Tab-separated table of C-alpha atoms and ligand atoms in Angstrom:
chain	number	residue	atom	x	y	z
A	1	UNK	CA	-14.727	17.642	15.016
A	2	UNK	CA	-11.114	18.589	15.465
A	3	UNK	CA	-9.472	20.696	12.970
A	4	UNK	CA	-5.998	18.970	13.704
A	5	UNK	CA	-4.488	17.297	10.647
A	6	UNK	CA	-4.091	13.364	10.730
A	7	UNK	CA	-2.114	10.610	9.205
A	8	UNK	CA	-2.585	7.014	9.187
A	9	UNK	CA	-0.327	4.342	8.357
A	10	UNK	CA	-1.476	0.580	7.972
A	11	UNK	CA	0.584	-1.950	9.415
A	12	UNK	CA	2.629	0.032	11.455
A	13	UNK	CA	3.527	-1.708	14.632
A	14	UNK	CA	6.542	-2.840	13.464
A	15	UNK	CA	9.202	-2.565	10.182
A	16	UNK	CA	8.842	-0.332	7.589
A	17	UNK	CA	5.230	1.063	8.894
A	18	UNK	CA	6.682	1.914	12.247
A	19	UNK	CA	9.629	3.536	10.721
A	20	UNK	CA	7.117	5.652	8.723
A	21	UNK	CA	5.519	6.568	11.744
A	22	UNK	CA	8.464	7.505	13.551
A	23	UNK	CA	9.542	9.916	10.621
A	24	UNK	CA	5.869	11.376	10.521
A	25	UNK	CA	5.930	12.006	14.498
A	26	UNK	CA	9.100	14.128	13.846
A	27	UNK	CA	8.039	16.057	10.633
A	28	UNK	CA	3.996	15.914	10.155
A	29	UNK	CA	1.879	18.687	11.566
A	30	UNK	CA	-0.895	17.077	13.309
A	31	UNK	CA	-1.502	13.526	14.786
A	32	UNK	CA	-0.042	10.609	13.455
A	33	UNK	CA	-1.807	7.158	13.922
A	34	UNK	CA	-0.026	3.846	14.086
A	35	UNK	CA	-2.661	1.170	13.261
A	36	UNK	CA	-2.489	-2.574	13.703
A	37	UNK	CA	-4.514	-5.642	13.115
A	38	UNK	CA	-3.488	-6.832	16.433
A	39	UNK	CA	-4.111	-4.114	19.409
A	40	UNK	CA	-1.356	-5.665	21.666
A	41	UNK	CA	1.223	-5.466	19.446
A	42	UNK	CA	-0.415	-2.204	18.169
A	43	UNK	CA	0.364	-0.552	21.986
A	44	UNK	CA	3.487	-1.816	22.195
A	45	UNK	CA	4.805	0.156	19.350
A	46	UNK	CA	2.911	3.216	20.599
A	47	UNK	CA	4.820	2.454	23.974
A	48	UNK	CA	8.319	1.918	21.977
A	49	UNK	CA	8.035	5.102	20.142
A	50	UNK	CA	7.271	7.016	23.602
A	51	UNK	CA	10.132	6.055	25.204
A	52	UNK	CA	11.867	7.456	22.509
A	53	UNK	CA	9.637	11.007	23.414
A	54	UNK	CA	7.433	10.572	20.417
A	55	UNK	CA	3.349	10.465	20.803
A	56	UNK	CA	1.832	8.432	17.836
A	57	UNK	CA	-1.997	7.310	18.673
A	58	UNK	CA	-3.570	3.668	18.165
A	59	UNK	CA	-6.728	2.849	16.213
A	60	UNK	CA	-7.301	-1.015	15.303
A	61	UNK	CA	-6.970	-1.885	11.843
A	62	UNK	CA	-6.678	-5.304	10.130
A	63	UNK	CA	-6.956	-4.375	6.171
A	64	UNK	CA	-8.238	-8.222	6.009
A	65	UNK	CA	-11.479	-7.426	7.666
A	66	UNK	CA	-14.183	-5.049	5.800
A	67	UNK	CA	-15.698	-4.460	9.126
A	68	UNK	CA	-12.668	-2.956	10.808
A	69	UNK	CA	-12.002	-0.992	7.811
A	70	UNK	CA	-15.368	0.707	7.881
A	71	UNK	CA	-15.393	1.109	11.421
A	72	UNK	CA	-11.531	2.982	11.512
A	73	UNK	CA	-12.697	5.112	8.245
A	74	UNK	CA	-15.906	6.052	10.287
A	75	UNK	CA	-13.748	6.984	13.066
A	76	UNK	CA	-11.527	9.434	11.294
A	77	UNK	CA	-14.560	10.789	9.539
A	78	UNK	CA	-16.225	11.718	12.682
A	79	UNK	CA	-12.881	12.839	14.638
A	80	UNK	CA	-11.202	14.557	12.125
A	81	UNK	CA	-13.676	15.139	9.131
A	82	UNK	CA	-11.165	12.968	7.182
A	83	UNK	CA	-7.564	11.803	6.630
A	84	UNK	CA	-4.965	14.077	5.429
A	85	UNK	CA	-2.298	11.032	4.907
A	86	UNK	CA	-2.903	7.462	4.439
A	87	UNK	CA	0.040	5.354	4.102
A	88	UNK	CA	-0.965	1.843	2.542
A	89	UNK	CA	1.991	0.143	4.054
A	90	UNK	CA	0.339	-3.223	5.404
A	91	UNK	CA	1.249	-6.161	3.585
A	92	UNK	CA	2.511	-9.724	3.545
A	93	UNK	CA	5.023	-12.050	1.706
A	94	UNK	CA	5.850	-15.819	2.194
A	95	UNK	CA	9.731	-16.751	2.611
A	96	UNK	CA	11.163	-18.249	-0.378
A	97	UNK	CA	11.746	-21.711	1.826
A	98	UNK	CA	8.051	-21.684	2.295
A	99	UNK	CA	6.489	-25.164	1.578
A	100	UNK	CA	3.006	-23.571	1.322
A	101	UNK	CA	1.577	-24.706	-2.243
A	102	UNK	CA	1.684	-21.964	-4.493
A	103	UNK	CA	-1.909	-21.927	-5.082
A	104	UNK	CA	-2.610	-21.069	-1.647
A	105	UNK	CA	0.240	-18.770	-1.508
A	106	UNK	CA	-1.456	-17.027	-4.953
A	107	UNK	CA	-4.647	-16.751	-3.104
A	108	UNK	CA	-3.428	-15.511	0.619
A	109	UNK	CA	-1.194	-12.877	-0.963
A	110	UNK	CA	-3.307	-11.424	-3.276
A	111	UNK	CA	-6.105	-11.422	-0.774
A	112	UNK	CA	-4.011	-8.830	1.817
A	113	UNK	CA	-1.507	-7.117	-0.595
A	114	UNK	CA	-3.863	-6.514	-3.556
A	115	UNK	CA	-7.651	-7.004	-2.586
A	116	UNK	CA	-7.846	-6.086	1.261
A	117	UNK	CA	-5.571	-2.485	0.057
A	118	UNK	CA	-8.252	-1.682	-2.540
A	119	UNK	CA	-10.877	-2.086	0.195
A	120	UNK	CA	-8.927	0.618	2.135
A	121	UNK	CA	-8.707	2.870	-0.792
A	122	UNK	CA	-12.310	2.358	-1.837
A	123	UNK	CA	-13.541	3.039	1.787
A	124	UNK	CA	-10.914	5.880	2.553
A	125	UNK	CA	-10.604	7.593	-0.577
A	126	UNK	CA	-13.551	9.424	-0.234
A	127	UNK	CA	-12.958	10.705	2.965
A	128	UNK	CA	-9.263	11.767	1.852
A	129	UNK	CA	-9.039	15.553	2.207
A	130	UNK	CA	-8.270	18.149	-0.105
A	131	UNK	CA	-4.667	18.644	-0.542
A	132	UNK	CA	-4.222	14.793	0.645
A	133	UNK	CA	-1.419	12.618	0.301
A	134	UNK	CA	-2.191	8.947	-0.297
A	135	UNK	CA	0.744	6.255	-0.599
A	136	UNK	CA	0.603	2.497	-1.777
A	137	UNK	CA	3.741	0.722	-0.286
A	138	UNK	CA	4.117	-1.574	-3.421
A	139	UNK	CA	7.762	-2.943	-4.726
A	140	UNK	CA	10.556	-3.070	-7.249
A	141	UNK	CA	9.516	-6.845	-7.282
A	142	UNK	CA	6.090	-5.675	-9.026
A	143	UNK	CA	8.102	-3.732	-11.871
A	144	UNK	CA	10.104	-6.497	-12.289
A	145	UNK	CA	7.406	-8.795	-12.681
A	146	UNK	CA	5.512	-6.573	-14.712
A	147	UNK	CA	8.422	-7.425	-17.041
A	148	UNK	CA	7.882	-11.213	-16.528
A	149	UNK	CA	4.543	-11.058	-17.722
A	150	UNK	CA	3.506	-11.989	-21.364
A	151	UNK	CA	3.017	-9.204	-23.793
A	152	UNK	CA	-0.757	-9.303	-23.663
A	153	UNK	CA	-0.959	-8.967	-20.162
A	154	UNK	CA	1.851	-6.066	-19.966
A	155	UNK	CA	0.200	-4.236	-22.605
A	156	UNK	CA	-2.930	-4.167	-20.235
A	157	UNK	CA	-1.286	-3.300	-17.099
A	158	UNK	CA	0.588	-0.490	-18.632
A	159	UNK	CA	-2.588	0.720	-20.518
A	160	UNK	CA	-3.427	4.538	-19.506
A	161	UNK	CA	-7.126	3.568	-19.588
A	162	UNK	CA	-7.639	0.065	-18.103
A	163	UNK	CA	-10.972	0.031	-16.125
A	164	UNK	CA	-10.637	-0.647	-12.234
A	165	UNK	CA	-12.878	-3.727	-12.639
A	166	UNK	CA	-10.471	-5.049	-15.339
A	167	UNK	CA	-7.768	-4.916	-13.445
A	168	UNK	CA	-9.609	-6.845	-10.485
A	169	UNK	CA	-10.414	-9.655	-12.626
A	170	UNK	CA	-6.988	-10.186	-13.979
A	171	UNK	CA	-5.832	-10.285	-10.233
A	172	UNK	CA	-8.418	-12.990	-9.549
A	173	UNK	CA	-7.875	-14.580	-12.907
A	174	UNK	CA	-4.317	-14.990	-11.770
A	175	UNK	CA	-5.607	-16.754	-8.688
A	176	UNK	CA	-7.728	-18.868	-9.940
A	177	UNK	CA	-5.007	-20.070	-12.607
A	178	UNK	CA	-2.371	-20.546	-9.508
A	179	UNK	CA	-5.034	-22.769	-8.140
A	180	UNK	CA	-5.387	-25.113	-11.265
A	181	UNK	CA	-1.511	-24.831	-11.716
A	182	UNK	CA	-1.826	-23.009	-14.864
A	183	UNK	CA	-1.081	-19.773	-14.155
A	184	UNK	CA	2.161	-19.554	-16.194
A	185	UNK	CA	0.702	-21.281	-19.664
A	186	UNK	CA	-1.516	-18.053	-18.989
A	187	UNK	CA	1.317	-15.567	-19.056
A	188	UNK	CA	1.765	-15.243	-15.573
A	189	UNK	CA	5.401	-15.281	-13.663
A	190	UNK	CA	5.573	-17.614	-11.027
A	191	UNK	CA	5.409	-15.399	-7.855
A	192	UNK	CA	2.199	-14.358	-6.302
A	193	UNK	CA	4.212	-11.469	-4.199
A	194	UNK	CA	5.556	-9.789	-7.377
A	195	UNK	CA	1.962	-9.952	-9.152
A	196	UNK	CA	-0.203	-8.660	-5.827
A	197	UNK	CA	2.598	-5.556	-6.367
A	198	UNK	CA	2.317	-5.303	-9.985
A	199	UNK	CA	-1.129	-5.145	-9.328
A	200	UNK	CA	-1.255	-2.321	-6.569
A	201	UNK	CA	1.046	-0.303	-8.495
A	202	UNK	CA	-1.555	-0.752	-11.671
A	203	UNK	CA	-4.451	0.209	-9.159
A	204	UNK	CA	-2.611	2.957	-7.770
A	205	UNK	CA	-2.579	4.475	-11.598
A	206	UNK	CA	-5.864	3.752	-12.095
A	207	UNK	CA	-7.072	5.395	-8.920
A	208	UNK	CA	-4.958	8.748	-9.272
A	209	UNK	CA	-6.646	8.921	-12.390
A	210	UNK	CA	-9.935	9.344	-11.195
A	211	UNK	CA	-8.794	11.716	-8.462
A	212	UNK	CA	-7.805	13.768	-11.527
A	213	UNK	CA	-11.057	13.443	-13.238
A	214	UNK	CA	-13.466	13.137	-10.364
A	215	UNK	CA	-11.940	15.972	-8.167
A	216	UNK	CA	-9.954	17.861	-10.494
A	217	UNK	CA	-9.890	21.211	-7.729
A	218	UNK	CA	-8.998	19.184	-4.412
A	219	UNK	CA	-5.035	18.233	-5.256
A	220	UNK	CA	-4.653	15.308	-3.989
A	221	UNK	CA	-1.578	13.238	-5.013
A	222	UNK	CA	-1.659	9.239	-4.867
A	223	UNK	CA	1.383	7.526	-5.703
A	224	UNK	CA	2.816	3.681	-5.306
A	225	UNK	CA	6.036	3.963	-3.509
A	226	UNK	CA	9.149	1.518	-3.025
A	227	UNK	CA	11.076	1.248	-0.232
A	228	UNK	CA	13.889	-0.525	-1.432
A	229	UNK	CA	15.118	-3.651	0.014
A	230	UNK	CA	14.998	-3.374	3.250
A	231	UNK	CA	15.753	-5.234	6.607
A	232	UNK	CA	12.704	-6.434	8.578
A	233	UNK	CA	10.866	-9.447	9.661
A	234	UNK	CA	9.425	-10.089	5.951
A	235	UNK	CA	12.788	-9.257	4.025
A	236	UNK	CA	15.143	-11.014	6.851
A	237	UNK	CA	18.479	-9.369	8.107
A	238	UNK	CA	20.619	-9.773	4.637
A	239	UNK	CA	18.750	-6.953	3.212
A	240	UNK	CA	20.722	-3.280	2.194
A	241	UNK	CA	18.453	-0.819	4.200
A	242	UNK	CA	17.242	0.097	7.687
A	243	UNK	CA	13.699	0.549	8.265
A	244	UNK	CA	14.200	4.186	8.513
A	245	UNK	CA	15.919	4.423	5.327
A	246	UNK	CA	13.667	2.341	3.511
A	247	UNK	CA	10.968	4.646	5.258
A	248	UNK	CA	12.429	7.893	3.419
A	249	UNK	CA	10.584	7.623	0.225
A	250	UNK	CA	7.355	6.648	1.229
A	251	UNK	CA	7.791	9.491	3.758
A	252	UNK	CA	8.967	11.729	0.681
A	253	UNK	CA	5.885	11.360	-1.054
A	254	UNK	CA	3.433	11.516	1.981
A	255	UNK	CA	4.460	15.279	2.800
A	256	UNK	CA	4.902	16.533	-0.714
A	257	UNK	CA	4.233	20.139	-0.360
A	258	UNK	CA	1.013	22.001	-0.361
A	259	UNK	CA	0.213	23.305	-3.894
A	260	UNK	CA	2.458	20.585	-5.400
A	261	UNK	CA	1.122	18.774	-8.567
A	262	UNK	CA	3.683	15.344	-9.154
A	263	UNK	CA	4.213	12.875	-8.606
A	264	UNK	CA	0.662	11.798	-9.035
A	265	UNK	CA	-0.387	8.118	-10.073
A	266	UNK	CA	3.356	7.232	-10.575
A	267	UNK	CA	5.841	4.398	-9.173
A	268	UNK	CA	8.395	6.260	-7.070
A	269	UNK	CA	11.212	4.967	-5.640
A	270	UNK	CA	14.525	6.639	-3.928
A	271	UNK	CA	12.203	10.173	-4.847
A	272	UNK	CA	12.391	9.761	-8.398
A	273	UNK	CA	9.622	8.295	-10.975
A	274	UNK	CA	10.382	5.056	-12.167
A	275	UNK	CA	9.562	3.737	-15.556
A	276	UNK	CA	6.433	1.347	-15.874
B	301	LIG	P1	6.683	-6.586	8.018
B	301	LIG	O1	6.431	-7.653	7.695
B	301	LIG	O2	8.087	-6.198	8.852
B	301	LIG	O3	5.645	-5.789	8.729
B	301	LIG	C1	4.240	-6.079	7.489
B	301	LIG	C2	3.454	-5.409	8.533
B	301	LIG	O4	2.132	-5.430	7.824
B	301	LIG	C3	2.929	-5.929	9.773
B	301	LIG	O5	2.874	-4.898	10.681
B	301	LIG	C4	1.895	-6.762	9.877
B	301	LIG	O6	0.855	-6.669	10.906
B	301	LIG	C5	1.167	-5.880	9.212
B	301	LIG	N1	-0.275	-6.441	8.172
B	301	LIG	C6	-0.339	-7.337	7.485
B	301	LIG	N2	-1.180	-8.086	7.604
B	301	LIG	C7	-1.868	-7.112	7.836
B	301	LIG	C8	-3.698	-6.699	7.692
B	301	LIG	N3	-4.214	-7.502	7.522
B	301	LIG	N4	-3.895	-5.871	8.485
B	301	LIG	C9	-3.126	-4.928	9.312
B	301	LIG	N5	-1.930	-5.234	9.065
B	301	LIG	C10	-1.225	-6.155	8.663
B	301	LIG	O7	7.200	-5.950	6.592
B	301	LIG	P2	8.175	-5.159	6.263
B	301	LIG	O8	7.869	-3.757	6.640
B	301	LIG	O9	9.159	-5.190	5.223
B	301	LIG	O10	6.754	-4.413	4.786
B	301	LIG	C11	6.062	-3.080	4.687
B	301	LIG	C12	5.176	-3.274	3.176
B	301	LIG	O11	6.563	-2.619	2.739
B	301	LIG	C13	4.901	-4.333	2.915
B	301	LIG	O12	3.613	-4.048	1.756
B	301	LIG	C14	5.928	-5.120	2.136
B	301	LIG	O13	5.424	-5.417	0.633
B	301	LIG	C15	6.536	-3.703	1.450
B	301	LIG	N6	7.893	-3.871	0.613
B	301	LIG	C16	8.735	-4.086	1.808
B	301	LIG	C17	10.316	-4.577	0.916
B	301	LIG	C18	11.467	-4.924	2.254
B	301	LIG	O14	12.630	-5.190	1.503
B	301	LIG	N7	11.140	-5.272	3.512
B	301	LIG	C19	10.633	-4.152	0.131
B	301	LIG	C20	9.618	-3.596	-0.919
B	301	LIG	C21	8.178	-3.553	-0.458
B	301	LIG	P3	1.464	-7.880	11.925
B	301	LIG	O15	2.681	-7.877	13.227
B	301	LIG	O16	0.225	-8.229	13.017
B	301	LIG	O17	1.944	-9.518	11.143
């Protein structure tokens, strides 16, 4: 087994994920993995970094596929004894002009951005090494959406002791209500992407509390981070930041120095902890 340190970035064949890998190749002491659901797109990304003189590695990883997640986790466990840095960047969004029914948008968006990202965390947290850093790529949209939820929902998402199971049930309830066209009556805003990121930020806070309780001496820091509004296929060309600028806050969270004790369990934008 190698003692080399290792960083893994999901959905990193393009966009912000690829910019994170580019930065880690320059700044992280160890192997950096591009992961992608599609092997061809992943290998093209490796080749594009190679043409810049940067050496990234590749492993297939479709976060919607539990078998793909467990295969990747087993690979990193066997080859490196675990993972030092995990960035859960993979995500999807329907365009504003997309005519897909809201019920479908809700199910599909929550599936990847919340449920599949949670599957990643469930499978990978046990193999995050002492001193590890975990970054969940969330969004300012999730914070805005929190404030548009009913007071009762806001209270749950802000609760210091909401159980993970309750959060999962709430996210499932949003999808179920959306399918019946009843989500707004039930206190949910009309944004599947926003709710998925509200859920992901809340999940990050819950899992950070678990780590502090269950592995108090391991010094692992887990946070949700926002890249800002970034020019990618997802956000389009009018966005204000380049992928490199968007990656900066996430790379900062991934490279919090050894011995740091904070931030942990926070929502962080532009290297600053944000109110929740
Ligand atoms: P892109 O659409 O450019 O890239 C998304 C990446 O995620 C692609 O590599 C895509 O792979 C991958 N992906 C999607 N689904 C899966 C899956 N099931 N398994 C593995 N990989 C998957 O988007 P961005 O780079 O803009 O977004 C990256 C993250 O940043 C997302 O979580 C997004 O929500 C978040 N974010 C983006 C903002 C922005 O302004 N751009 C603002 C705030 C947050 P493929 O190429 O195969 O589709």
